Tab-separated table of C-alpha atoms in Angstrom:
chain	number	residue	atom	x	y	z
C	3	UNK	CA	0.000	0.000	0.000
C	4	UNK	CA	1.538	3.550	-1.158
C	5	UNK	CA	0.576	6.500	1.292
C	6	UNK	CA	0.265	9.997	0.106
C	7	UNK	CA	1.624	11.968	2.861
C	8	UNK	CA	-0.197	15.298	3.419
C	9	UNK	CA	0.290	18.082	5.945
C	10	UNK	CA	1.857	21.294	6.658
C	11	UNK	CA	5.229	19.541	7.072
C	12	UNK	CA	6.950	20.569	4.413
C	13	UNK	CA	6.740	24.229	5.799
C	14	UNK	CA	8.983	23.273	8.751
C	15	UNK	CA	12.789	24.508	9.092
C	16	UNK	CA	13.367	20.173	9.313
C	17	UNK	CA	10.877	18.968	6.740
C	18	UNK	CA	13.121	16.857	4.974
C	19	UNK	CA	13.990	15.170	8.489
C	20	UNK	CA	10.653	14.551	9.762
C	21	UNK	CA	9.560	13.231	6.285
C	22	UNK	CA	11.833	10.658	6.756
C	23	UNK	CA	10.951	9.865	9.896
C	24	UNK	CA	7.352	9.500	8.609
C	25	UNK	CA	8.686	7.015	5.815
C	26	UNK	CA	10.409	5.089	8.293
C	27	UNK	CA	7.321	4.933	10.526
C	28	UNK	CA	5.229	3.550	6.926
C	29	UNK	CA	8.186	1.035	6.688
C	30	UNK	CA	7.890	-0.538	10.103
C	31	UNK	CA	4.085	-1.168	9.155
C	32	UNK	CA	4.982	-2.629	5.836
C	33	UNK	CA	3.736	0.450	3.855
C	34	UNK	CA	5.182	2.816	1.458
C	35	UNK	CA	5.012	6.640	2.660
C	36	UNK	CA	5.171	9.435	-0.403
C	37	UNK	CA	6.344	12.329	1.164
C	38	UNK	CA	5.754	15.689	-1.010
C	39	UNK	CA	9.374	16.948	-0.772
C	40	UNK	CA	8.649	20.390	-1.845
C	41	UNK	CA	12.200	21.274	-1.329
C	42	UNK	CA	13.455	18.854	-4.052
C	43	UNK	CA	12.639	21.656	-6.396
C	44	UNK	CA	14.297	24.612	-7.656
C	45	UNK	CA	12.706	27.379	-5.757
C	46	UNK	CA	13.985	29.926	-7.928
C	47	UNK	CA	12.722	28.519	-10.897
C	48	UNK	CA	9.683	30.809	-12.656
C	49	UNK	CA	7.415	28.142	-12.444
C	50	UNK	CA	8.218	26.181	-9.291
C	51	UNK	CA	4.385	26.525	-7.435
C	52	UNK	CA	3.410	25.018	-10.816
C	53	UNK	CA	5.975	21.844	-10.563
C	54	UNK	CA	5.218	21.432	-6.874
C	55	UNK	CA	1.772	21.088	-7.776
C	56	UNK	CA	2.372	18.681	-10.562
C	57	UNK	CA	4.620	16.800	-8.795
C	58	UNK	CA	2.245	16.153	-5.886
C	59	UNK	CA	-0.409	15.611	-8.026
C	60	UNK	CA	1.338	12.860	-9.601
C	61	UNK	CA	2.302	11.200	-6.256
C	62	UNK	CA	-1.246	11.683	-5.286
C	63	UNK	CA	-2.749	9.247	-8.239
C	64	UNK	CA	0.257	7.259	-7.833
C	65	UNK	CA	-1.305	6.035	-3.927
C	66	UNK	CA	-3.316	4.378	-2.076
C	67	UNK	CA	-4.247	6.270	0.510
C	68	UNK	CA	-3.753	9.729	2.532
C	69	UNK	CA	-2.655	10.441	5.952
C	70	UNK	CA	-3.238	14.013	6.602
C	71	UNK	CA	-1.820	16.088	9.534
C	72	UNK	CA	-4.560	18.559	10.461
C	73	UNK	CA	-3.170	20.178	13.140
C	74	UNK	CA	-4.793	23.444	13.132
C	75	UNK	CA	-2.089	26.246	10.975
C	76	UNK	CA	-2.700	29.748	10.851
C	77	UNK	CA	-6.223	30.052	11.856
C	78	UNK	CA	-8.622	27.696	13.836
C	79	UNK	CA	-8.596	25.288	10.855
C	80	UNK	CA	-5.825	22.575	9.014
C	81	UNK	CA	-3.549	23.702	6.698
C	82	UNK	CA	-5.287	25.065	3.149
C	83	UNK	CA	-3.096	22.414	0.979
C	84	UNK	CA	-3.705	19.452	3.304
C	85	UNK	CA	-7.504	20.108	3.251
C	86	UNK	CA	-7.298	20.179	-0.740
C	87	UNK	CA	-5.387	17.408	-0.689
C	88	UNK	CA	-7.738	15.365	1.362
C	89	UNK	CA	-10.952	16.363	-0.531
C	90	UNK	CA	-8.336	15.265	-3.720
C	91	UNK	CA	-8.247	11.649	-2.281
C	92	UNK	CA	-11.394	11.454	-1.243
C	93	UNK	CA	-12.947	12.515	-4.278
C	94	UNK	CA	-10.497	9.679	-6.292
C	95	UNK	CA	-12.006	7.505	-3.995
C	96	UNK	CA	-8.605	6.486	-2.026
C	97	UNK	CA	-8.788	5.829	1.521
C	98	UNK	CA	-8.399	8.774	3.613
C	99	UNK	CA	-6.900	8.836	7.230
C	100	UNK	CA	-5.475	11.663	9.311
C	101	UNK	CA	-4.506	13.210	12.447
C	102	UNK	CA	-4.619	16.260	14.427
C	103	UNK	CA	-1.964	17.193	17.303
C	104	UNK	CA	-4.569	19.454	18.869
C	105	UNK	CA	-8.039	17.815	20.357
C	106	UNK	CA	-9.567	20.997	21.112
C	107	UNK	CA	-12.935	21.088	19.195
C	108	UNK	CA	-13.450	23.894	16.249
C	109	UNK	CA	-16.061	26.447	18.190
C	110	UNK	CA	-13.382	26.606	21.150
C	111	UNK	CA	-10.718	27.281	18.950
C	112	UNK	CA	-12.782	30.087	16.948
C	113	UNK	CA	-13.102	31.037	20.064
C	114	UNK	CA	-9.280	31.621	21.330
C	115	UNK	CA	-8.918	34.082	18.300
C	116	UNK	CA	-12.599	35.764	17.405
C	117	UNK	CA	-15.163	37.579	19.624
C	118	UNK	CA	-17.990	34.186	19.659
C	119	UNK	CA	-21.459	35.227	20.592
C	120	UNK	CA	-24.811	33.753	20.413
C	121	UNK	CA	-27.315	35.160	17.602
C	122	UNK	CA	-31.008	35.417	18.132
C	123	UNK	CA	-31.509	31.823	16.708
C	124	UNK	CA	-29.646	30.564	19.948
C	125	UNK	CA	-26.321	29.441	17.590
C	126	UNK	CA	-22.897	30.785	17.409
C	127	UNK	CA	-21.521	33.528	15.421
C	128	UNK	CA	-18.296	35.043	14.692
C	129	UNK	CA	-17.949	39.285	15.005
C	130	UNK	CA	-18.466	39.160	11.615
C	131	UNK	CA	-22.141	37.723	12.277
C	132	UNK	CA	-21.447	34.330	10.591
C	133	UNK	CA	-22.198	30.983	11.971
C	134	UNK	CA	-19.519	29.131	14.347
C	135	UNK	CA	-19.916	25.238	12.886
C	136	UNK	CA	-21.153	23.962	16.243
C	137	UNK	CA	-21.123	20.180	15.975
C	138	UNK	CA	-18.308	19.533	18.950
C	139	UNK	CA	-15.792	18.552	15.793
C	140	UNK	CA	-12.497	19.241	15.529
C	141	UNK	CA	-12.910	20.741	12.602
C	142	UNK	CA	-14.986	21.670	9.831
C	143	UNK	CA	-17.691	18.688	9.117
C	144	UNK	CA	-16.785	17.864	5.232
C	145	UNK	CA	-13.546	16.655	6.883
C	146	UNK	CA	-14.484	15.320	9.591
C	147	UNK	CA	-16.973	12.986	8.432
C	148	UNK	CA	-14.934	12.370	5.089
C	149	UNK	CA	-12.813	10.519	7.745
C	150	UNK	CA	-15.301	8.641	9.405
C	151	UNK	CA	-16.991	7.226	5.916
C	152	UNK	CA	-13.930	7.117	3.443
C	153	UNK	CA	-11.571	5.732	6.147
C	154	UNK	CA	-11.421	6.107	9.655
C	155	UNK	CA	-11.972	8.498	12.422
C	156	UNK	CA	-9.843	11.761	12.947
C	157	UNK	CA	-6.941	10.760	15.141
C	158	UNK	CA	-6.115	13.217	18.100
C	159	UNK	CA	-4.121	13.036	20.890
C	160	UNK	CA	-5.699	12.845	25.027
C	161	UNK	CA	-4.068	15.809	25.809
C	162	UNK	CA	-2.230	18.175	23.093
C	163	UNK	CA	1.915	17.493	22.639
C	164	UNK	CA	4.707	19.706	24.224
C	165	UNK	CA	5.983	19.655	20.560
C	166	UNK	CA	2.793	19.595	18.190
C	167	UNK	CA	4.543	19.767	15.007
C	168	UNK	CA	7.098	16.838	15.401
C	169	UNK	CA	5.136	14.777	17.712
C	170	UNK	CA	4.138	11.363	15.705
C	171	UNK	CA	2.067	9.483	17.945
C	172	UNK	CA	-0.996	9.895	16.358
C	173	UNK	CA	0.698	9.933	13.198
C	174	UNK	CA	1.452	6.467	13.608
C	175	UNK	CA	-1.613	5.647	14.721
C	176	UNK	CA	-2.975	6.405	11.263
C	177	UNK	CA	0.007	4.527	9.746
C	178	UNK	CA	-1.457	1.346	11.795
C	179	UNK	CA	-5.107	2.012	10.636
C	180	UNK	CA	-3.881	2.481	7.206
C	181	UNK	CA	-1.768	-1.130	7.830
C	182	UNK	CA	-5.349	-2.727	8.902
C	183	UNK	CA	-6.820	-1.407	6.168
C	184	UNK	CA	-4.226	-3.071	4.033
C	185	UNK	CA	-3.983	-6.475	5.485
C	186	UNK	CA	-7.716	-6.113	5.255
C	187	UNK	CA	-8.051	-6.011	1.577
C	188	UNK	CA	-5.049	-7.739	0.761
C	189	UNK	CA	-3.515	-5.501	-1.015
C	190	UNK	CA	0.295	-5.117	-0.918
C	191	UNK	CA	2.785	-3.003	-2.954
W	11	UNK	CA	-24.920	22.122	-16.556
W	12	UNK	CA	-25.310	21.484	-12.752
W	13	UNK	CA	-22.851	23.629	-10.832
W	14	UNK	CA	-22.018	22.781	-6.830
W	15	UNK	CA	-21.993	26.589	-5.526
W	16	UNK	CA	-19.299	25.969	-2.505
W	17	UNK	CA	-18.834	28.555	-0.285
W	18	UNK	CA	-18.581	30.003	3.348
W	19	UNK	CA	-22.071	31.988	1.989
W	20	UNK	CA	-23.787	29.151	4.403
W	21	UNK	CA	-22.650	30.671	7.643
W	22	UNK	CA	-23.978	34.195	6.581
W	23	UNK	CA	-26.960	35.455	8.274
W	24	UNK	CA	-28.532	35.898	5.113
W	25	UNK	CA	-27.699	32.081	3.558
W	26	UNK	CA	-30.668	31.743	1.736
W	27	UNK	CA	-31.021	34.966	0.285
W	28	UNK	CA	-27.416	34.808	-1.015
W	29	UNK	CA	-28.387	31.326	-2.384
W	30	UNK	CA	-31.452	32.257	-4.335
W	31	UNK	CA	-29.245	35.397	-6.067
W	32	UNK	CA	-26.625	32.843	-6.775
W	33	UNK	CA	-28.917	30.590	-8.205
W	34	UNK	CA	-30.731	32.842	-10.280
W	35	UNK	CA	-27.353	34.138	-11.647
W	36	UNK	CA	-26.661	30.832	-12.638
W	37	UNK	CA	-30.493	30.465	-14.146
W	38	UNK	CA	-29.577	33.808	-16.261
W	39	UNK	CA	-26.842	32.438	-18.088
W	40	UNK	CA	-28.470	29.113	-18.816
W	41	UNK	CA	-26.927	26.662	-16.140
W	42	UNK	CA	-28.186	25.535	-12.966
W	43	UNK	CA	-27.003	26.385	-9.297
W	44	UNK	CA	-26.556	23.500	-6.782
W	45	UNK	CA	-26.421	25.686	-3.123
W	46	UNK	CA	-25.827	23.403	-0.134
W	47	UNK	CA	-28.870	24.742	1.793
W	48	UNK	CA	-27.490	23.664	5.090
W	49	UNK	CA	-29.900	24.963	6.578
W	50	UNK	CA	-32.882	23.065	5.209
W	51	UNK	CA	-31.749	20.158	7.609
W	52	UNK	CA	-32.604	20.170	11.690
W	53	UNK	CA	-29.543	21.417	13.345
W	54	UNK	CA	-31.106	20.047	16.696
W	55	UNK	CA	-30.848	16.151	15.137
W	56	UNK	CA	-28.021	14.210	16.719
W	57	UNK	CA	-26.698	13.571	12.981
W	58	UNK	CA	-27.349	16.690	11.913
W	59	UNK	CA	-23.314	17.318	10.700
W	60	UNK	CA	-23.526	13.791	9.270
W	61	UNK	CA	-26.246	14.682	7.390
W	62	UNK	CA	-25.520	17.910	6.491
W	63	UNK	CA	-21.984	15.945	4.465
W	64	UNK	CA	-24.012	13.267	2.852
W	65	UNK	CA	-26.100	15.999	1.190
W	66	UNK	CA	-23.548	17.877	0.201
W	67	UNK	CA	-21.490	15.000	-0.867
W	68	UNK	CA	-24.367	13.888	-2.837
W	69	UNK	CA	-25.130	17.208	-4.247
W	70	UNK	CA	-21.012	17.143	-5.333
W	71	UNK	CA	-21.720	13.821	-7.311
W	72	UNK	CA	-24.501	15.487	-8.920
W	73	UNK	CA	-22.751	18.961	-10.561
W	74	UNK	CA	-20.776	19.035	-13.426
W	75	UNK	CA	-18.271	21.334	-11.993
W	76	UNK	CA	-17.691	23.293	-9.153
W	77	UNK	CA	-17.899	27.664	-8.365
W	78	UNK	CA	-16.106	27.624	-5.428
W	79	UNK	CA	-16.123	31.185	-2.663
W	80	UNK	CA	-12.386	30.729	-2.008
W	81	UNK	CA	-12.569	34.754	-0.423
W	82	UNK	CA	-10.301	33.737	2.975
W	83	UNK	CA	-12.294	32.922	5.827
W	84	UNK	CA	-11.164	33.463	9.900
W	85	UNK	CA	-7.192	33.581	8.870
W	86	UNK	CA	-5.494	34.064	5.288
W	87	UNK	CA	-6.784	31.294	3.534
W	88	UNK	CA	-10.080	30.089	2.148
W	89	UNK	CA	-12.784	27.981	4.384
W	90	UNK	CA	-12.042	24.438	4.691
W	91	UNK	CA	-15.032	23.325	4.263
W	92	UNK	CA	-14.812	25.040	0.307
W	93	UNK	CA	-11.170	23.566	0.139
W	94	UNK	CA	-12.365	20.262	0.720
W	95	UNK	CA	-15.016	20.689	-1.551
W	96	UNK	CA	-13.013	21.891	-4.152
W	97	UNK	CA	-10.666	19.687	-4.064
W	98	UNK	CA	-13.053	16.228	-3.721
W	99	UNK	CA	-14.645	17.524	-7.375
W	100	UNK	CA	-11.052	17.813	-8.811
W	101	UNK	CA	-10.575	14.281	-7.779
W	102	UNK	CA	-13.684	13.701	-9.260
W	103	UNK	CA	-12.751	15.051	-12.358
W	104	UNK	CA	-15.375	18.130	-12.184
W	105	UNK	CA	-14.907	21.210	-14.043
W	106	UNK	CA	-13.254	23.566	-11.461
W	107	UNK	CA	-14.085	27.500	-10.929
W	108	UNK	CA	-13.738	29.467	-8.414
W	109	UNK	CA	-12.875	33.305	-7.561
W	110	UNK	CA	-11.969	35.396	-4.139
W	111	UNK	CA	-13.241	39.181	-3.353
W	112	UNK	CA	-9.877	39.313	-1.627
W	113	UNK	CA	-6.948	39.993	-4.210
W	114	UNK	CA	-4.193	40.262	-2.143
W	115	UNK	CA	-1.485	38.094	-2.190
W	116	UNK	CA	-1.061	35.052	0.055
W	117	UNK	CA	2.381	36.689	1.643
W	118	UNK	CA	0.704	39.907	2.357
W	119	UNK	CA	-2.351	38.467	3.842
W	120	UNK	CA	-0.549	36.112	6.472
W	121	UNK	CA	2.196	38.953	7.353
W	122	UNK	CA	-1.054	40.900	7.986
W	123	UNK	CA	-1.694	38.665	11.008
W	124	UNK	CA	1.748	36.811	11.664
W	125	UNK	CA	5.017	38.058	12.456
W	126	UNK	CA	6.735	37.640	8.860
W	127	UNK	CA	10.504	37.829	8.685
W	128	UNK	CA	13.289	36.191	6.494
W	129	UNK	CA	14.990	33.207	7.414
W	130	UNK	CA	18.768	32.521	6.870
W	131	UNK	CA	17.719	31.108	3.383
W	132	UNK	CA	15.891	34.085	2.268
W	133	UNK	CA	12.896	32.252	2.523
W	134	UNK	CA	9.599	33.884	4.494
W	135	UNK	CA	8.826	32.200	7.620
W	136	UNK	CA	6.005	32.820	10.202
W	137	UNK	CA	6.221	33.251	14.068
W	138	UNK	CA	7.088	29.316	14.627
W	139	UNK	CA	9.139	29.670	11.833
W	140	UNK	CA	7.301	27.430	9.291
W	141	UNK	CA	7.309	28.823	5.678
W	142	UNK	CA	5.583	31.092	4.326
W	143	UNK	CA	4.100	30.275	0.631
W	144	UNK	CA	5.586	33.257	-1.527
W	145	UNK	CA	5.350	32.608	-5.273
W	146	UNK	CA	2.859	35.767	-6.174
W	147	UNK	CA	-0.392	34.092	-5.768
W	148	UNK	CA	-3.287	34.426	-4.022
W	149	UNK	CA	-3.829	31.580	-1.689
W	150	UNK	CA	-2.184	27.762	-0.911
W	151	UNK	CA	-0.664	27.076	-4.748
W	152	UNK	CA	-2.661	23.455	-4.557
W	153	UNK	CA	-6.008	25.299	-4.878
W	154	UNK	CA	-4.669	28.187	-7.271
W	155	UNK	CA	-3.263	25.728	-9.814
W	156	UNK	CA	-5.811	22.944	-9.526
W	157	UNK	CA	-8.181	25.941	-11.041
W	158	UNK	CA	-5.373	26.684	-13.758
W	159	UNK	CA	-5.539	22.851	-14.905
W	160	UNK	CA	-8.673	21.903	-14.546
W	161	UNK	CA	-10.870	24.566	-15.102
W	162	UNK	CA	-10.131	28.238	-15.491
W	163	UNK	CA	-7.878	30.621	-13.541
W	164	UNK	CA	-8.623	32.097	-10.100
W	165	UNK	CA	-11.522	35.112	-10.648
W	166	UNK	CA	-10.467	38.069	-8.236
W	167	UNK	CA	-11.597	41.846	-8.673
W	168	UNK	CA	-9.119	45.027	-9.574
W	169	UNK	CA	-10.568	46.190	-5.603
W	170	UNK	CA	-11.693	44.310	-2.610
W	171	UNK	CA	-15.207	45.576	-2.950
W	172	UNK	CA	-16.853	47.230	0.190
W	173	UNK	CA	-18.952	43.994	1.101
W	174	UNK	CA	-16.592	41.035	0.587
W	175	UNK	CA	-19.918	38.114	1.630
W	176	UNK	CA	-22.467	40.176	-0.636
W	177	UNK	CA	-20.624	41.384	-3.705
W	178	UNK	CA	-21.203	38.818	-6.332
W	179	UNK	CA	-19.353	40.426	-9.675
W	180	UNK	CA	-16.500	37.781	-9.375
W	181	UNK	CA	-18.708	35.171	-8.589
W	182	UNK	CA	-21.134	35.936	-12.120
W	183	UNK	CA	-17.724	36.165	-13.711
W	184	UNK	CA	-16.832	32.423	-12.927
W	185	UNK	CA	-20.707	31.736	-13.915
W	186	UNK	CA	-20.074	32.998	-17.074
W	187	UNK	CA	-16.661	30.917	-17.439
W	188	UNK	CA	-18.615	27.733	-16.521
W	189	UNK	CA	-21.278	28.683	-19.272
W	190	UNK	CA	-18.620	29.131	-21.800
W	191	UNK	CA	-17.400	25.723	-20.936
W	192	UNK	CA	-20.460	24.036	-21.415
W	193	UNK	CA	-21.295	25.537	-24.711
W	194	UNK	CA	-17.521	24.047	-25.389
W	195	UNK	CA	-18.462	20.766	-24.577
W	196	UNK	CA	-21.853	20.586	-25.903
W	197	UNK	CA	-23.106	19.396	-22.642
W	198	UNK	CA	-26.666	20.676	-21.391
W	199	UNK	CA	-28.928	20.061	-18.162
């Protein structure tokens, strides 16, 4: 089984390291990890966002299945690629599995960064006056339950890491639902 | 032509409304307008969020192609409930449109709410120094170039207009994109 592996990893100053401590994680289940090394390409190059897409396009078709780190990035939700990325696989109809280093569910973590109210109609809102998703998810539903009918539940942590961008824990937790899955179907590389 | 209207319009106090001008749009130019009505399902029903995704889901395997709101949503990306979307009818092969009242670049938008500096590389980097995406476009390059491939370029105005949930120029413009298209293609409803 080939795993596409999505997440806001490659934006870390160690990407290349803790891709290939992801592989080697895949390995020790008896699964292949793909691991999007942005960095393999020539940054400079006029057209670069254009052969990083490509290229993880490619590697995309090329698998199985997707584990997806959705640890919340720059906002209350997962990183914008990963999320594309996971509606990619799911819409290919691969099997889709990820992770998320915080457990905090997606109306407290509007929360930490907007003024939340309640409307009239009893619901959440935003200072902007729109709805707060409400559904004590992690994270925005068409993920969430992508998860739980195209794979297998979100993966998150009791209590969130000291480190939440190089913990793997839950990481390989996926990697050993993705390994069930596998023996499962009998399918092997 | 059935087109999935994705968008963070469903969390506006006004969802319907905005629905019924989107669809009418749509009507105008001689295609038809899928809106998730979200709220056409009880909210108070345990499963509500699960059924709320099979509709949607459904509705997805239904269009055609795909107008996506990708205007960023609570930090400097789109919602990820759109991204998702998006990205599920790319995997599915779906004509993909979409368009963003916000034409800033992805660089300036993030150093609008993050701490943005150089790294020793001359790369950008955020507060926790994780990259920051800086090739001259307008959001995550996944979603920007999935559009250039597999449907038609991202639609953003000259000026952020004055009501960025309301103002639906961009959105006709990517209406009239998808109409073109289907007049290609010789495909009707």
């Amino acid at each position: 089984m080939k795993i596409y592996l999505a997440g806001p990893d490659v934006f870390l100053p160690d990407a290349i390291e803790i891709g290939r401590r992801k592989t080697a994680i895949c390995a020790r289940y008896g699964v292949t990890g793909l691991y999007p090394l942005d960095n393999a390409i020539d940054l400079a190059a006029a057209d670069a966002s254009l052969a990083i897409f490509k290229g993880n396009e490619a590697m995309m078709d090329a698998a199985d299945a997707i584990i997806a780190n959705l640890t919340p990035f720059r906002g209350p939700s997962a990183d914008a690629g990963t999320i594309y990325e996971l509606g990619y696989m799911a819409g290919r109809g691969k099997l889709c599995f990820a992770y998320s280093n915080d457990p905090a569910i997606y109306a407290e973590r509007v929360a930490r960064s907007f003024a939340v109210s309640k409307a009239a109609g009893g619901h959440l809102v935003d200072d902007d006056g729109l709805t707060v998703e409400d559904f004590g998810l992690p994270d925005n539903l068409m993920m969430i339950h992508t998860l739980d009918l195209h794979g297998a539940r979100l993966v998150t942590p009791r209590e969130r890491p000291q480190d939440i961008w190089h913990d793997l824990t839950s990481f390989e937790a996926c990697v050993a639902l993705a390994a069930d899955a596998d023996r499962a179907t009998g399918k092997s590389d």
